[in-house]
Short mmCIF file of the C-alpha atoms (twelve columns), coordinates in Angstrom:
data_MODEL
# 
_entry.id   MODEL 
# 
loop_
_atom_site.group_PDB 
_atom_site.id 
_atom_site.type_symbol 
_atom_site.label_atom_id 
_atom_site.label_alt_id 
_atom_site.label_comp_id 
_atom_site.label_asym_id 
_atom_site.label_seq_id 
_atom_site.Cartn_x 
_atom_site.Cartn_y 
_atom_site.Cartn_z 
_atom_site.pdbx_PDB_model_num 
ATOM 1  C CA . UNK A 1  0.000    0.000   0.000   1 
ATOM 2  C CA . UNK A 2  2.536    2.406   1.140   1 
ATOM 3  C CA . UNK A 3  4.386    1.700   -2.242  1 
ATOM 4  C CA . UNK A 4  1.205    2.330   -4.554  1 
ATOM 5  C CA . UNK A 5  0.969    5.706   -3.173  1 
ATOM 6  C CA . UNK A 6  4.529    6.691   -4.326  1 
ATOM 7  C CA . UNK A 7  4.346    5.038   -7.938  1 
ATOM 8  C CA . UNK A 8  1.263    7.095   -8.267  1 
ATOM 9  C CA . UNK A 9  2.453    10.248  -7.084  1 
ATOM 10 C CA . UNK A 10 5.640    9.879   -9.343  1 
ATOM 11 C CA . UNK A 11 3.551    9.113   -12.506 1 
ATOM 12 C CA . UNK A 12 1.362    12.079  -11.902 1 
ATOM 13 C CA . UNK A 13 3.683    14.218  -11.798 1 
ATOM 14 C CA . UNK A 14 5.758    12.567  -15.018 1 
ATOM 15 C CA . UNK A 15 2.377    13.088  -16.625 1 
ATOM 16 C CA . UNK A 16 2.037    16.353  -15.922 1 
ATOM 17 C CA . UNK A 17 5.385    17.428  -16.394 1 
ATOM 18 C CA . UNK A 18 5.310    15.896  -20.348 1 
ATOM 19 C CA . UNK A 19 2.395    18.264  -21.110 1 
ATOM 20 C CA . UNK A 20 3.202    20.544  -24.027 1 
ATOM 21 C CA . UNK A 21 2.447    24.259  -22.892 1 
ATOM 22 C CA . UNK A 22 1.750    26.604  -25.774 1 
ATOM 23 C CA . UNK A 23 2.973    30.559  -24.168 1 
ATOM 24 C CA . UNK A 24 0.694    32.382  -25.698 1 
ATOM 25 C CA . UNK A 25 -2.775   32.277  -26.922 1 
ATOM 26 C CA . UNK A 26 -3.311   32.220  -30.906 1 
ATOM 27 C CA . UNK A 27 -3.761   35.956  -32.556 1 
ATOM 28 C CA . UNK A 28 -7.362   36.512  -33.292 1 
ATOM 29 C CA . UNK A 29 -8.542   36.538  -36.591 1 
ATOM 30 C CA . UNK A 30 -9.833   40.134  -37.569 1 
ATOM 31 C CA . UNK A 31 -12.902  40.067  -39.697 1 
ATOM 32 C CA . UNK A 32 -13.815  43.043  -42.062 1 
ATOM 33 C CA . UNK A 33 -17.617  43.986  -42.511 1 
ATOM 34 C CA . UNK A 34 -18.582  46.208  -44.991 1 
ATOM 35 C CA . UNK A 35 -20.597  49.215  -44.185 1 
ATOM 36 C CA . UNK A 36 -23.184  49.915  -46.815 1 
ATOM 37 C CA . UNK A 37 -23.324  54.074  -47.364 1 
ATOM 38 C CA . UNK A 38 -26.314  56.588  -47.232 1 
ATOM 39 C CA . UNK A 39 -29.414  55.515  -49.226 1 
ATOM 40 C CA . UNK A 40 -29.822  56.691  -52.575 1 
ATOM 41 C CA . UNK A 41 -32.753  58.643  -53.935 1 
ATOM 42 C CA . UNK A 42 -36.570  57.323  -54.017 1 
ATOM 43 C CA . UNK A 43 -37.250  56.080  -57.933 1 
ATOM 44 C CA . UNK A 44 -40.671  57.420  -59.473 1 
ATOM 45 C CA . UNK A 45 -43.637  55.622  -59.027 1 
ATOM 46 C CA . UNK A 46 -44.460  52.998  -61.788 1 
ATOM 47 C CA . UNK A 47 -47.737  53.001  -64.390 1 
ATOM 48 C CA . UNK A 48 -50.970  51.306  -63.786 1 
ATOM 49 C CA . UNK A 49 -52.108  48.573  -65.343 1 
ATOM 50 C CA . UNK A 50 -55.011  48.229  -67.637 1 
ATOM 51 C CA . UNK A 51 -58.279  46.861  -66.451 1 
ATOM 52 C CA . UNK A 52 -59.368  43.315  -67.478 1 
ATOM 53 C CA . UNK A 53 -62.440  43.436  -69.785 1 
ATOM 54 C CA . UNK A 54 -65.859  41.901  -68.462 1 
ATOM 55 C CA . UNK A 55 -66.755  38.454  -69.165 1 
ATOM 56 C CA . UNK A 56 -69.764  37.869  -71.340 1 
ATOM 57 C CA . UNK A 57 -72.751  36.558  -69.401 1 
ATOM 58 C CA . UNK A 58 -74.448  32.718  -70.972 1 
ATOM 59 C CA . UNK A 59 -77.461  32.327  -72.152 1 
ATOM 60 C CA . UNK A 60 -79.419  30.433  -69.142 1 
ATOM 61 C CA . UNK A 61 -81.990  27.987  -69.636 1 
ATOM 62 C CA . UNK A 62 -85.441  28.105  -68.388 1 
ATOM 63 C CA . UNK A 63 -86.172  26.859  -65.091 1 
ATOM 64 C CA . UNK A 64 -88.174  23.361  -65.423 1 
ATOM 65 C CA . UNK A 65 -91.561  22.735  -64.629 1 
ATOM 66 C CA . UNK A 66 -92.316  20.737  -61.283 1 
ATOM 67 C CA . UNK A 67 -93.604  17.149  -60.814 1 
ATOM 68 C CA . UNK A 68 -96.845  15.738  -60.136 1 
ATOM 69 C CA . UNK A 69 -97.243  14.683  -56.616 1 
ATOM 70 C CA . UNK A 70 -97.730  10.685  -56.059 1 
ATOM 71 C CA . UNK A 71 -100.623 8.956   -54.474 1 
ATOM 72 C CA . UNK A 72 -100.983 7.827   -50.773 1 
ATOM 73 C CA . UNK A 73 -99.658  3.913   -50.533 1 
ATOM 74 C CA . UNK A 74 -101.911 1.422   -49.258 1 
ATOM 75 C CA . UNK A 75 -102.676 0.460   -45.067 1 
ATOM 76 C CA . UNK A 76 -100.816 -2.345  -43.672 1 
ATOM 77 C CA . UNK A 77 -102.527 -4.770  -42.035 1 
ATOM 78 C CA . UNK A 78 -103.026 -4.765  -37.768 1 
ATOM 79 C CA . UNK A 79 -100.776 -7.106  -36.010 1 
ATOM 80 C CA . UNK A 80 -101.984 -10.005 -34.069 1 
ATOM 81 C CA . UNK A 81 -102.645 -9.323  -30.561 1 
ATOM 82 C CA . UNK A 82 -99.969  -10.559 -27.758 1 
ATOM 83 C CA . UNK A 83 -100.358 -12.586 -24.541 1 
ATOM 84 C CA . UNK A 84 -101.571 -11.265 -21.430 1 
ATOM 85 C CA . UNK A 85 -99.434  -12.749 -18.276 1 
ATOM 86 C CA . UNK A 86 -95.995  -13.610 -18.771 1 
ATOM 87 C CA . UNK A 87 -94.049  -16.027 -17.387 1 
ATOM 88 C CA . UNK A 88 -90.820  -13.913 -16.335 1 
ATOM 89 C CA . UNK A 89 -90.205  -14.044 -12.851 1 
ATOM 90 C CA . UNK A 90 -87.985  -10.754 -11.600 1 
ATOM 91 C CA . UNK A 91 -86.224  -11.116 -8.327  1 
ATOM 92 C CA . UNK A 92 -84.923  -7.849  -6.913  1 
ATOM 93 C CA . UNK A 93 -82.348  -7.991  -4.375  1 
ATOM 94 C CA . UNK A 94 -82.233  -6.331  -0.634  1 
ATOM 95 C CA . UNK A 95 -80.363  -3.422  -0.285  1 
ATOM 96 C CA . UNK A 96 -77.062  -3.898  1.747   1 
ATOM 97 C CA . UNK A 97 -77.412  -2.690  5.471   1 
ATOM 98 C CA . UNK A 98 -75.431  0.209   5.801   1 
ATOM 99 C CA . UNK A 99 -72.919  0.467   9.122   1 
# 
């Protein structure tokens, strides 16, 4: 143990030690903008364009003349009567006594 402590102290600091250093930071790089310059004069304003012509209106055909309404379909015939008195038997429970 008391070994393992030394070899790792001396190969930190061999580490460290081997470490290239540069002195000095790199120069920035300087970066031109142009400026653009005062704004130039306002050009005229342009001409207006014609106007479209009208489109021609169709000849429209004459509204239809409406249908004759049908006759009133036939009765149907009365069911047959059902039974009186079933044979279903409901059973309702009790309610649960509350506590």
């Amino acid at each position: 143990m008391k070994y393992s402590i030394i070899f790792s102290a001396a190969l930190v600091a061999l580490t460290l030690s081997a470490c290239d250093r540069q002195s000095a930071a790199p120069a920035p790089t300087v970066v031109t903008v142009p400026v653009p310059g005062p704004a130039g004069a306002t050009g005229s304003t342009g001409s207006t364009g014609s106007t479209g012509s009208m489109g021609s209106t169709g000849s429209m055909g004459s509204t239809g003349s409406t249908g004759a309404t049908g006759s009133t379909g036939a009765t149907g015939d009365t069911g047959a009567t059902g039974k009186t008195g079933g044979d279903t038997v409901v059973i309702i429970p009790a309610a649960p006594a509350s506590r």
